[in-house]
mmCIF file of C-alpha atoms and ligand atoms in Angstrom:
data_model
loop_
_atom_site.group_PDB
_atom_site.id
_atom_site.type_symbol
_atom_site.label_atom_id
_atom_site.label_comp_id
_atom_site.label_asym_id
_atom_site.label_seq_id
_atom_site.Cartn_x
_atom_site.Cartn_y
_atom_site.Cartn_z
ATOM 1 C CA UNK A 1 -18.674 -24.377 -32.171
ATOM 2 C CA UNK A 2 -21.562 -25.257 -29.897
ATOM 3 C CA UNK A 3 -21.717 -28.193 -27.577
ATOM 4 C CA UNK A 4 -24.535 -29.922 -25.812
ATOM 5 C CA UNK A 5 -24.775 -32.954 -23.614
ATOM 6 C CA UNK A 6 -26.768 -34.824 -26.241
ATOM 7 C CA UNK A 7 -23.897 -34.829 -28.734
ATOM 8 C CA UNK A 8 -21.573 -37.767 -28.896
ATOM 9 C CA UNK A 9 -17.976 -37.178 -27.883
ATOM 10 C CA UNK A 10 -19.101 -34.354 -25.621
ATOM 11 C CA UNK A 11 -16.415 -32.765 -23.492
ATOM 12 C CA UNK A 12 -18.113 -29.656 -22.105
ATOM 13 C CA UNK A 13 -20.620 -30.019 -19.292
ATOM 14 C CA UNK A 14 -22.657 -27.582 -17.225
ATOM 15 C CA UNK A 15 -22.018 -28.033 -13.500
ATOM 16 C CA UNK A 16 -24.686 -30.179 -11.849
ATOM 17 C CA UNK A 17 -24.594 -32.811 -9.092
ATOM 18 C CA UNK A 18 -24.554 -35.442 -11.814
ATOM 19 C CA UNK A 19 -21.617 -33.970 -13.727
ATOM 20 C CA UNK A 20 -19.739 -33.324 -10.482
ATOM 21 C CA UNK A 21 -20.054 -37.014 -9.656
ATOM 22 C CA UNK A 22 -18.616 -37.867 -13.084
ATOM 23 C CA UNK A 23 -15.824 -35.327 -12.514
ATOM 24 C CA UNK A 24 -15.050 -36.894 -9.145
ATOM 25 C CA UNK A 25 -14.697 -40.309 -10.757
ATOM 26 C CA UNK A 26 -12.285 -38.967 -13.340
ATOM 27 C CA UNK A 27 -10.212 -37.171 -10.670
ATOM 28 C CA UNK A 28 -10.097 -40.274 -8.444
ATOM 29 C CA UNK A 29 -8.882 -42.237 -11.467
ATOM 30 C CA UNK A 30 -5.975 -39.815 -12.066
ATOM 31 C CA UNK A 31 -7.605 -38.159 -15.061
ATOM 32 C CA UNK A 32 -7.816 -34.414 -15.687
ATOM 33 C CA UNK A 33 -10.908 -32.215 -15.410
ATOM 34 C CA UNK A 34 -10.891 -28.570 -16.485
ATOM 35 C CA UNK A 35 -12.946 -26.235 -14.308
ATOM 36 C CA UNK A 36 -13.720 -22.512 -14.150
ATOM 37 C CA UNK A 37 -12.360 -20.118 -11.542
ATOM 38 C CA UNK A 38 -12.840 -16.357 -11.193
ATOM 39 C CA UNK A 39 -9.485 -15.767 -12.929
ATOM 40 C CA UNK A 40 -8.988 -18.321 -15.732
ATOM 41 C CA UNK A 41 -9.917 -21.989 -16.315
ATOM 42 C CA UNK A 42 -7.803 -24.533 -14.446
ATOM 43 C CA UNK A 43 -6.715 -28.034 -15.519
ATOM 44 C CA UNK A 44 -7.484 -30.007 -12.366
ATOM 45 C CA UNK A 45 -5.763 -33.133 -11.038
ATOM 46 C CA UNK A 46 -5.661 -34.996 -7.736
ATOM 47 C CA UNK A 47 -2.740 -33.360 -5.895
ATOM 48 C CA UNK A 48 -2.047 -36.578 -3.950
ATOM 49 C CA UNK A 49 -1.418 -38.628 -7.089
ATOM 50 C CA UNK A 50 1.958 -38.707 -8.887
ATOM 51 C CA UNK A 51 0.297 -40.188 -11.936
ATOM 52 C CA UNK A 52 -2.327 -37.438 -12.162
ATOM 53 C CA UNK A 53 0.297 -34.704 -11.758
ATOM 54 C CA UNK A 54 2.473 -36.283 -14.451
ATOM 55 C CA UNK A 55 -0.573 -36.236 -16.728
ATOM 56 C CA UNK A 56 -0.938 -32.463 -16.158
ATOM 57 C CA UNK A 57 2.634 -31.764 -17.286
ATOM 58 C CA UNK A 58 2.225 -34.031 -20.295
ATOM 59 C CA UNK A 59 -1.131 -32.601 -21.396
ATOM 60 C CA UNK A 60 0.138 -29.018 -21.197
ATOM 61 C CA UNK A 61 3.640 -29.675 -22.518
ATOM 62 C CA UNK A 62 4.744 -27.866 -19.358
ATOM 63 C CA UNK A 63 8.414 -27.692 -18.321
ATOM 64 C CA UNK A 64 9.010 -30.032 -15.386
ATOM 65 C CA UNK A 65 10.510 -27.308 -13.175
ATOM 66 C CA UNK A 66 7.397 -25.097 -13.165
ATOM 67 C CA UNK A 67 5.431 -25.903 -9.983
ATOM 68 C CA UNK A 68 1.651 -26.116 -9.726
ATOM 69 C CA UNK A 69 -0.835 -24.345 -7.485
ATOM 70 C CA UNK A 70 -3.063 -26.476 -5.274
ATOM 71 C CA UNK A 71 -6.710 -25.390 -5.097
ATOM 72 C CA UNK A 72 -8.938 -26.072 -2.087
ATOM 73 C CA UNK A 73 -12.444 -25.109 -0.978
ATOM 74 C CA UNK A 74 -12.840 -22.356 1.569
ATOM 75 C CA UNK A 75 -13.333 -24.651 4.582
ATOM 76 C CA UNK A 76 -10.470 -27.027 3.766
ATOM 77 C CA UNK A 77 -8.082 -27.604 6.671
ATOM 78 C CA UNK A 78 -4.824 -26.083 5.416
ATOM 79 C CA UNK A 79 -2.885 -27.360 8.419
ATOM 80 C CA UNK A 80 -2.789 -30.803 6.795
ATOM 81 C CA UNK A 81 -0.830 -29.354 3.859
ATOM 82 C CA UNK A 82 1.377 -26.513 5.071
ATOM 83 C CA UNK A 83 3.167 -24.835 7.985
ATOM 84 C CA UNK A 84 1.541 -21.498 8.688
ATOM 85 C CA UNK A 85 4.733 -19.740 9.819
ATOM 86 C CA UNK A 86 3.880 -16.065 9.549
ATOM 87 C CA UNK A 87 0.987 -14.349 11.294
ATOM 88 C CA UNK A 88 0.474 -12.010 8.342
ATOM 89 C CA UNK A 89 -0.676 -14.951 6.173
ATOM 90 C CA UNK A 90 -3.780 -15.374 8.344
ATOM 91 C CA UNK A 91 -4.607 -11.683 7.951
ATOM 92 C CA UNK A 92 -4.234 -12.026 4.183
ATOM 93 C CA UNK A 93 -6.496 -15.069 4.095
ATOM 94 C CA UNK A 94 -9.118 -13.176 6.100
ATOM 95 C CA UNK A 95 -8.877 -10.109 3.878
ATOM 96 C CA UNK A 96 -8.655 -11.664 0.426
ATOM 97 C CA UNK A 97 -9.819 -15.290 0.432
ATOM 98 C CA UNK A 98 -11.682 -16.788 -1.244
ATOM 99 C CA UNK A 99 -10.236 -14.748 -4.106
ATOM 100 C CA UNK A 100 -7.471 -14.290 -6.666
ATOM 101 C CA UNK A 101 -4.538 -14.526 -4.248
ATOM 102 C CA UNK A 102 -2.306 -17.625 -4.175
ATOM 103 C CA UNK A 103 -0.188 -17.933 -1.044
ATOM 104 C CA UNK A 104 3.099 -19.873 -0.951
ATOM 105 C CA UNK A 105 3.809 -21.617 2.387
ATOM 106 C CA UNK A 106 6.373 -24.101 3.696
ATOM 107 C CA UNK A 107 5.084 -27.490 2.605
ATOM 108 C CA UNK A 108 4.335 -30.487 4.819
ATOM 109 C CA UNK A 109 4.945 -32.685 1.764
ATOM 110 C CA UNK A 110 1.487 -34.195 2.043
ATOM 111 C CA UNK A 111 0.786 -33.882 -1.684
ATOM 112 C CA UNK A 112 2.755 -35.438 -4.567
ATOM 113 C CA UNK A 113 6.369 -34.207 -4.738
ATOM 114 C CA UNK A 114 5.783 -33.429 -8.404
ATOM 115 C CA UNK A 115 3.388 -30.576 -7.521
ATOM 116 C CA UNK A 116 6.146 -28.277 -6.270
ATOM 117 C CA UNK A 117 8.947 -29.699 -8.457
ATOM 118 C CA UNK A 118 11.250 -30.339 -5.527
ATOM 119 C CA UNK A 119 10.767 -26.943 -3.846
ATOM 120 C CA UNK A 120 10.061 -27.168 -0.101
ATOM 121 C CA UNK A 121 7.071 -24.858 -0.510
ATOM 122 C CA UNK A 122 3.463 -25.275 -1.614
ATOM 123 C CA UNK A 123 1.305 -22.670 -3.357
ATOM 124 C CA UNK A 124 -2.334 -22.727 -2.264
ATOM 125 C CA UNK A 125 -5.293 -20.974 -3.814
ATOM 126 C CA UNK A 126 -8.888 -20.688 -2.616
ATOM 127 C CA UNK A 127 -10.795 -19.476 -5.678
ATOM 128 C CA UNK A 128 -13.912 -17.374 -5.121
ATOM 129 C CA UNK A 129 -16.078 -18.339 -8.077
ATOM 130 C CA UNK A 130 -19.163 -20.255 -7.068
ATOM 131 C CA UNK A 131 -18.440 -22.918 -9.703
ATOM 132 C CA UNK A 132 -14.913 -23.507 -8.433
ATOM 133 C CA UNK A 133 -16.072 -23.664 -4.813
ATOM 134 C CA UNK A 134 -18.800 -26.126 -5.721
ATOM 135 C CA UNK A 135 -16.349 -28.349 -7.624
ATOM 136 C CA UNK A 136 -13.730 -28.258 -4.833
ATOM 137 C CA UNK A 137 -16.296 -28.838 -2.101
ATOM 138 C CA UNK A 138 -17.754 -31.832 -3.944
ATOM 139 C CA UNK A 139 -14.325 -33.403 -4.402
ATOM 140 C CA UNK A 140 -13.035 -32.389 -0.961
ATOM 141 C CA UNK A 141 -9.482 -32.945 -2.213
ATOM 142 C CA UNK A 142 -6.587 -30.595 -2.906
ATOM 143 C CA UNK A 143 -6.676 -30.111 -6.676
ATOM 144 C CA UNK A 144 -3.477 -29.145 -8.440
ATOM 145 C CA UNK A 145 -4.406 -26.942 -11.373
ATOM 146 C CA UNK A 146 -2.355 -24.887 -13.763
ATOM 147 C CA UNK A 147 -4.143 -22.611 -16.178
ATOM 148 C CA UNK A 148 -5.982 -24.804 -18.701
ATOM 149 C CA UNK A 149 -3.973 -23.939 -21.798
ATOM 150 C CA UNK A 150 -1.175 -25.581 -23.710
ATOM 151 C CA UNK A 151 2.114 -24.216 -22.356
ATOM 152 C CA UNK A 152 3.000 -20.741 -23.723
ATOM 153 C CA UNK A 153 -0.479 -20.216 -25.217
ATOM 154 C CA UNK A 154 -2.984 -17.630 -23.965
ATOM 155 C CA UNK A 155 -4.837 -18.812 -20.852
ATOM 156 C CA UNK A 156 -8.432 -19.949 -21.344
ATOM 157 C CA UNK A 157 -11.288 -17.787 -20.075
ATOM 158 C CA UNK A 158 -14.117 -19.848 -21.584
ATOM 159 C CA UNK A 159 -14.791 -23.586 -21.746
ATOM 160 C CA UNK A 160 -14.498 -23.364 -25.555
ATOM 161 C CA UNK A 161 -10.957 -21.952 -25.218
ATOM 162 C CA UNK A 162 -10.063 -25.013 -23.144
ATOM 163 C CA UNK A 163 -11.554 -27.292 -25.775
ATOM 164 C CA UNK A 164 -9.638 -25.528 -28.553
ATOM 165 C CA UNK A 165 -6.353 -26.349 -26.783
ATOM 166 C CA UNK A 166 -7.020 -29.847 -25.458
ATOM 167 C CA UNK A 167 -9.745 -31.267 -27.707
ATOM 168 C CA UNK A 168 -10.210 -34.917 -26.864
ATOM 169 C CA UNK A 169 -7.018 -35.284 -24.839
ATOM 170 C CA UNK A 170 -8.878 -34.556 -21.589
ATOM 171 C CA UNK A 171 -12.131 -36.301 -20.686
ATOM 172 C CA UNK A 172 -14.114 -33.418 -19.228
ATOM 173 C CA UNK A 173 -14.455 -29.635 -19.168
ATOM 174 C CA UNK A 174 -16.825 -28.103 -16.621
ATOM 175 C CA UNK A 175 -18.423 -24.966 -18.039
ATOM 176 C CA UNK A 176 -18.996 -22.007 -15.732
ATOM 177 C CA UNK A 177 -19.197 -19.352 -18.458
ATOM 178 C CA UNK A 178 -16.623 -16.667 -19.048
ATOM 179 C CA UNK A 179 -14.155 -15.931 -16.222
ATOM 180 C CA UNK A 180 -14.663 -12.435 -14.821
ATOM 181 C CA UNK A 181 -11.201 -11.731 -13.394
ATOM 182 C CA UNK A 182 -9.461 -12.566 -16.615
ATOM 183 C CA UNK A 183 -5.816 -12.795 -15.489
ATOM 184 C CA UNK A 184 -4.239 -15.367 -13.189
ATOM 185 C CA UNK A 185 -4.095 -14.948 -9.428
ATOM 186 C CA UNK A 186 -1.432 -12.950 -7.661
ATOM 187 C CA UNK A 187 1.218 -15.362 -6.302
ATOM 188 C CA UNK A 188 2.539 -14.217 -2.921
ATOM 189 C CA UNK A 189 5.394 -15.849 -1.019
ATOM 190 C CA UNK A 190 4.511 -15.964 2.694
ATOM 191 C CA UNK A 191 7.565 -17.949 3.822
ATOM 192 C CA UNK A 192 9.667 -14.929 4.803
ATOM 193 C CA UNK A 193 9.257 -12.060 7.236
ATOM 194 C CA UNK A 194 7.869 -9.777 4.545
ATOM 195 C CA UNK A 195 5.275 -10.886 1.971
ATOM 196 C CA UNK A 196 6.771 -10.959 -1.523
ATOM 197 C CA UNK A 197 4.694 -10.927 -4.702
ATOM 198 C CA UNK A 198 6.142 -13.412 -7.206
ATOM 199 C CA UNK A 199 3.469 -12.955 -9.884
ATOM 200 C CA UNK A 200 1.423 -9.778 -10.281
ATOM 201 C CA UNK A 201 -2.369 -10.010 -10.349
ATOM 202 C CA UNK A 202 -5.585 -8.361 -9.235
ATOM 203 C CA UNK A 203 -4.472 -8.316 -5.586
ATOM 204 C CA UNK A 204 -1.666 -5.764 -5.574
ATOM 205 C CA UNK A 205 1.239 -4.949 -3.233
ATOM 206 C CA UNK A 206 -0.603 -1.782 -2.249
ATOM 207 C CA UNK A 207 -3.689 -3.767 -1.225
ATOM 208 C CA UNK A 208 -1.584 -6.294 0.710
ATOM 209 C CA UNK A 209 0.380 -3.525 2.445
ATOM 210 C CA UNK A 210 -2.838 -1.909 3.638
ATOM 211 C CA UNK A 211 -3.705 -5.137 5.466
ATOM 212 C CA UNK A 212 -0.336 -6.260 6.833
ATOM 213 C CA UNK A 213 1.843 -3.138 6.774
ATOM 214 C CA UNK A 214 4.263 -4.106 4.021
ATOM 215 C CA UNK A 215 4.692 -6.095 0.825
ATOM 216 C CA UNK A 216 7.226 -6.022 -1.982
ATOM 217 C CA UNK A 217 7.382 -7.245 -5.555
ATOM 218 C CA UNK A 218 10.123 -9.839 -6.135
ATOM 219 C CA UNK A 219 13.213 -8.097 -7.409
ATOM 220 C CA UNK A 220 15.219 -8.863 -10.492
ATOM 221 C CA UNK A 221 14.510 -11.612 -12.997
ATOM 222 C CA UNK A 222 17.081 -14.076 -11.662
ATOM 223 C CA UNK A 223 15.728 -13.841 -8.109
ATOM 224 C CA UNK A 224 12.237 -14.343 -9.477
ATOM 225 C CA UNK A 225 13.299 -17.371 -11.545
ATOM 226 C CA UNK A 226 14.719 -18.997 -8.439
ATOM 227 C CA UNK A 227 11.672 -18.335 -6.247
ATOM 228 C CA UNK A 228 8.997 -18.972 -8.874
ATOM 229 C CA UNK A 229 10.463 -20.933 -11.764
ATOM 230 C CA UNK A 230 7.389 -20.455 -13.985
ATOM 231 C CA UNK A 231 8.119 -16.794 -14.513
ATOM 232 C CA UNK A 232 11.104 -17.437 -16.778
ATOM 233 C CA UNK A 233 9.093 -19.107 -19.542
ATOM 234 C CA UNK A 234 7.261 -17.525 -22.458
ATOM 235 C CA UNK A 235 3.586 -17.067 -21.698
ATOM 236 C CA UNK A 236 0.189 -16.008 -22.936
ATOM 237 C CA UNK A 237 1.047 -15.840 -26.679
ATOM 238 C CA UNK A 238 -1.864 -15.923 -29.154
ATOM 239 C CA UNK A 239 -1.508 -18.133 -32.219
ATOM 240 C CA UNK A 240 -1.472 -15.367 -34.779
ATOM 241 C CA UNK A 241 1.043 -12.857 -36.083
ATOM 242 C CA UNK A 242 1.289 -9.945 -33.667
ATOM 243 C CA UNK A 243 2.660 -6.422 -33.927
ATOM 244 C CA UNK A 244 3.195 -4.073 -31.021
ATOM 245 C CA UNK A 245 3.184 -0.271 -31.252
ATOM 246 C CA UNK A 246 4.140 2.442 -28.834
ATOM 247 C CA UNK A 247 1.434 4.478 -27.069
ATOM 248 C CA UNK A 248 -0.372 6.880 -29.384
ATOM 249 C CA UNK A 249 1.451 5.749 -32.545
ATOM 250 C CA UNK A 250 -1.840 5.809 -34.481
ATOM 251 C CA UNK A 251 -0.392 6.776 -37.868
ATOM 252 C CA UNK A 252 1.896 3.724 -37.845
ATOM 253 C CA UNK A 253 -0.959 1.490 -36.715
ATOM 254 C CA UNK A 254 -3.210 2.704 -39.542
ATOM 255 C CA UNK A 255 -0.423 2.331 -42.076
ATOM 256 C CA UNK A 256 0.217 -1.312 -41.138
ATOM 257 C CA UNK A 257 -3.528 -1.953 -40.985
ATOM 258 C CA UNK A 258 -4.043 -0.579 -44.515
ATOM 259 C CA UNK A 259 -1.087 -2.515 -45.913
ATOM 260 C CA UNK A 260 -2.453 -5.748 -44.526
ATOM 261 C CA UNK A 261 -5.991 -5.059 -45.776
ATOM 262 C CA UNK A 262 -4.545 -4.329 -49.227
ATOM 263 C CA UNK A 263 -2.833 -7.713 -49.068
ATOM 264 C CA UNK A 264 -6.235 -9.290 -48.521
ATOM 265 C CA UNK A 265 -5.629 -9.908 -44.827
ATOM 266 C CA UNK A 266 -7.919 -9.331 -41.867
ATOM 267 C CA UNK A 267 -6.298 -7.331 -39.039
ATOM 268 C CA UNK A 268 -7.574 -6.618 -35.523
ATOM 269 C CA UNK A 269 -6.332 -3.810 -33.279
ATOM 270 C CA UNK A 270 -6.238 -4.337 -29.518
ATOM 271 C CA UNK A 271 -6.492 -0.921 -27.866
ATOM 272 C CA UNK A 272 -7.986 0.870 -24.863
ATOM 273 C CA UNK A 273 -11.013 3.146 -24.701
ATOM 274 C CA UNK A 274 -8.743 6.174 -24.891
ATOM 275 C CA UNK A 275 -7.429 5.034 -28.304
ATOM 276 C CA UNK A 276 -10.836 4.360 -29.849
ATOM 277 C CA UNK A 277 -11.558 7.866 -31.275
ATOM 278 C CA UNK A 278 -8.227 7.802 -33.143
ATOM 279 C CA UNK A 279 -8.917 4.464 -34.801
ATOM 280 C CA UNK A 280 -12.438 4.841 -36.157
ATOM 281 C CA UNK A 281 -13.370 2.449 -38.953
ATOM 282 C CA UNK A 282 -10.771 -0.185 -37.992
ATOM 283 C CA UNK A 283 -11.608 -3.618 -36.529
ATOM 284 C CA UNK A 284 -11.031 -2.948 -32.833
ATOM 285 C CA UNK A 285 -10.991 -5.030 -29.688
ATOM 286 C CA UNK A 286 -11.060 -2.492 -26.870
ATOM 287 C CA UNK A 287 -9.789 -3.543 -23.469
ATOM 288 C CA UNK A 288 -11.822 -0.747 -21.872
ATOM 289 C CA UNK A 289 -10.725 1.959 -19.527
ATOM 290 C CA UNK A 290 -9.576 0.705 -16.138
ATOM 291 C CA UNK A 291 -7.349 -2.057 -14.779
ATOM 292 C CA UNK A 292 -10.121 -4.482 -13.808
ATOM 293 C CA UNK A 293 -11.937 -4.077 -17.119
ATOM 294 C CA UNK A 294 -8.687 -4.522 -19.010
ATOM 295 C CA UNK A 295 -7.794 -7.644 -17.019
ATOM 296 C CA UNK A 296 -11.215 -9.096 -17.631
ATOM 297 C CA UNK A 297 -10.953 -8.560 -21.403
ATOM 298 C CA UNK A 298 -7.273 -9.215 -22.177
ATOM 299 C CA UNK A 299 -7.172 -12.996 -22.707
ATOM 300 C CA UNK A 300 -10.600 -13.016 -24.314
ATOM 301 C CA UNK A 301 -9.279 -10.423 -26.771
ATOM 302 C CA UNK A 302 -6.091 -12.388 -27.447
ATOM 303 C CA UNK A 303 -8.242 -15.408 -28.290
ATOM 304 C CA UNK A 304 -10.452 -13.215 -30.533
ATOM 305 C CA UNK A 305 -7.253 -12.091 -32.263
ATOM 306 C CA UNK A 306 -6.692 -15.679 -33.368
ATOM 307 C CA UNK A 307 -9.667 -15.358 -35.722
ATOM 308 C CA UNK A 308 -7.749 -12.641 -37.589
ATOM 309 C CA UNK A 309 -4.610 -12.745 -39.727
ATOM 310 C CA UNK A 310 -2.794 -10.348 -37.482
ATOM 311 C CA UNK A 311 -3.281 -8.746 -34.128
ATOM 312 C CA UNK A 312 -1.943 -5.234 -33.623
ATOM 313 C CA UNK A 313 -1.370 -4.171 -30.002
ATOM 314 C CA UNK A 314 -0.886 -0.633 -28.728
ATOM 315 C CA UNK A 315 0.906 -0.036 -25.421
ATOM 316 C CA UNK A 316 -1.122 1.817 -22.782
ATOM 317 C CA UNK A 317 -0.689 4.141 -19.800
ATOM 318 C CA UNK A 318 -0.093 2.471 -16.450
ATOM 319 C CA UNK A 319 -1.342 4.652 -13.607
ATOM 320 C CA UNK A 320 -2.244 1.994 -11.028
ATOM 321 C CA UNK A 321 -1.052 -1.407 -9.886
ATOM 322 C CA UNK A 322 -3.882 -3.454 -11.400
ATOM 323 C CA UNK A 323 -3.078 -1.969 -14.804
ATOM 324 C CA UNK A 324 0.567 -2.822 -14.098
ATOM 325 C CA UNK A 325 -0.469 -6.481 -13.689
ATOM 326 C CA UNK A 326 -2.376 -6.321 -16.974
ATOM 327 C CA UNK A 327 0.638 -4.761 -18.668
ATOM 328 C CA UNK A 328 2.816 -7.628 -17.372
ATOM 329 C CA UNK A 329 0.618 -10.167 -19.266
ATOM 330 C CA UNK A 330 0.077 -7.892 -22.281
ATOM 331 C CA UNK A 331 3.808 -7.377 -22.898
ATOM 332 C CA UNK A 332 4.519 -11.102 -22.512
ATOM 333 C CA UNK A 333 1.693 -11.961 -24.923
ATOM 334 C CA UNK A 334 3.144 -9.565 -27.502
ATOM 335 C CA UNK A 335 6.779 -10.427 -26.690
ATOM 336 C CA UNK A 336 7.324 -12.376 -29.891
ATOM 337 C CA UNK A 337 5.744 -9.623 -32.013
ATOM 338 C CA UNK A 338 7.171 -8.394 -35.252
ATOM 339 C CA UNK A 339 8.916 -5.176 -34.384
ATOM 340 C CA UNK A 340 7.033 -2.001 -35.219
ATOM 341 C CA UNK A 341 10.040 0.279 -35.033
HETATM 342 O O1 TXA B 1 -5.436 -17.898 -11.276
HETATM 343 C C1 TXA B 1 -4.610 -18.818 -11.248
HETATM 344 O O2 TXA B 1 -3.638 -18.822 -10.468
HETATM 345 C C2 TXA B 1 -4.795 -20.001 -12.222
HETATM 346 C C3 TXA B 1 -6.130 -20.672 -11.869
HETATM 347 C C4 TXA B 1 -6.366 -21.932 -12.643
HETATM 348 O O3 TXA B 1 -6.197 -20.887 -10.501
HETATM 349 N N1 TXA B 1 -3.710 -20.918 -12.160
HETATM 350 C C5 TXA B 1 -2.497 -20.646 -12.693
HETATM 351 O O4 TXA B 1 -1.576 -21.677 -12.615
HETATM 352 O O5 TXA B 1 -2.217 -19.578 -13.206
HETATM 353 P P1 TXA B 1 -0.239 -21.722 -13.465
HETATM 354 O O6 TXA B 1 0.273 -23.085 -13.274
HETATM 355 O O7 TXA B 1 -0.511 -21.298 -14.854
HETATM 356 O O8 TXA B 1 0.717 -20.723 -12.748
HETATM 357 C C6 TXA B 1 1.238 -21.035 -11.459
HETATM 358 C C7 TXA B 1 2.299 -20.051 -11.078
HETATM 359 C C8 TXA B 1 3.598 -20.270 -11.838
HETATM 360 O O9 TXA B 1 4.207 -19.026 -12.118
HETATM 361 C C9 TXA B 1 4.426 -21.080 -10.826
HETATM 362 O O10 TXA B 1 5.806 -20.938 -11.013
HETATM 363 C C10 TXA B 1 3.950 -20.465 -9.500
HETATM 364 O O11 TXA B 1 2.575 -20.236 -9.682
HETATM 365 N N2 TXA B 1 4.122 -21.394 -8.370
HETATM 366 C C11 TXA B 1 3.473 -22.561 -8.129
HETATM 367 N N3 TXA B 1 3.949 -23.158 -7.019
HETATM 368 C C12 TXA B 1 4.905 -22.348 -6.527
HETATM 369 C C13 TXA B 1 5.773 -22.420 -5.398
HETATM 370 N N4 TXA B 1 5.733 -23.440 -4.556
HETATM 371 N N5 TXA B 1 6.659 -21.404 -5.222
HETATM 372 C C14 TXA B 1 6.693 -20.358 -6.069
HETATM 373 N N6 TXA B 1 5.910 -20.230 -7.157
HETATM 374 C C15 TXA B 1 5.031 -21.216 -7.390
HETATM 375 MG MG1 MG B 2 -0.363 -20.528 -16.778
#
């Protein structure tokens, strides 16, 4: 599907001063505007407005106990929104922001109560992509934005992915091309003495520790559910039948592939570069060979998989923390797979 501003019913716009002015009007009228960040597309709403935040939950079909991240431009005065209790948070901001790190602080309750679903904290993100900065600077408002996908579906990394999920239910999608980072920001709780990572991402515990001396991943699932309610829900699932195979189980992959082709179906195999030589002749979507490449390609590949009758995933080696973050999303995306063994 292609879109241009001359079509009627247009939803997707390139970012210009003119379209930013239109976006601002929508946001000030409690409507939703999708915008690109360096990780995934966000579904933006005025964080001060109860009505706008309610619209976010409704549009996404999002459970009402899953709090939202507030996005601000890099020069926004955070002291109006949060208490900056721990000195390490400043060091993290200096080291990693703007960038794919969301920091959870004690809230001053300046934004709508619905943003944090009754928690006394507020998650704040300063995205690094030029498009996101331009949008946030123009609005000069805290913008609450979950990933711009219907709840449980794969996050959007292109404007077209956003359109496929929301169609005409939102008035405007700002198009900044394909998101480079590819998986959502790391969510880090900075309310305690030690920084705790609640959601894995491209900024890892190892990277945080190098800057502030220590950092841990949140422990077991029930602790995580309490501190970051979103983590308990199903996430990232493509809308196609999926199968998941163990590392290196190429014979089983080929067998399933052949069976499905013989049934007149079109399969796609999501693999890594290492797997490619073993799968010659099959339709492949390769995630590449290192954590950042894999992150950048994962959601795009899951969306590509939706053009096929089934998507076959193969587990991969995890030798570094960025790949661990990719694996976290990959396993959730394939969690409802038909069992391969
Ligand atoms: O990269 C990203 O973070 C993207 C882009 C659009 O910025 N946004 C995103 O938002 O992934 P969302 O809503 O899909 O995920 C937000 C995550 C959820 O796991 C939620 O539970 C957690 O952040 N979260 C939000 N506020 C929180 C808070 N106050 N305390 C703990 N966790 C929080
Ligand atoms: Mg999400």
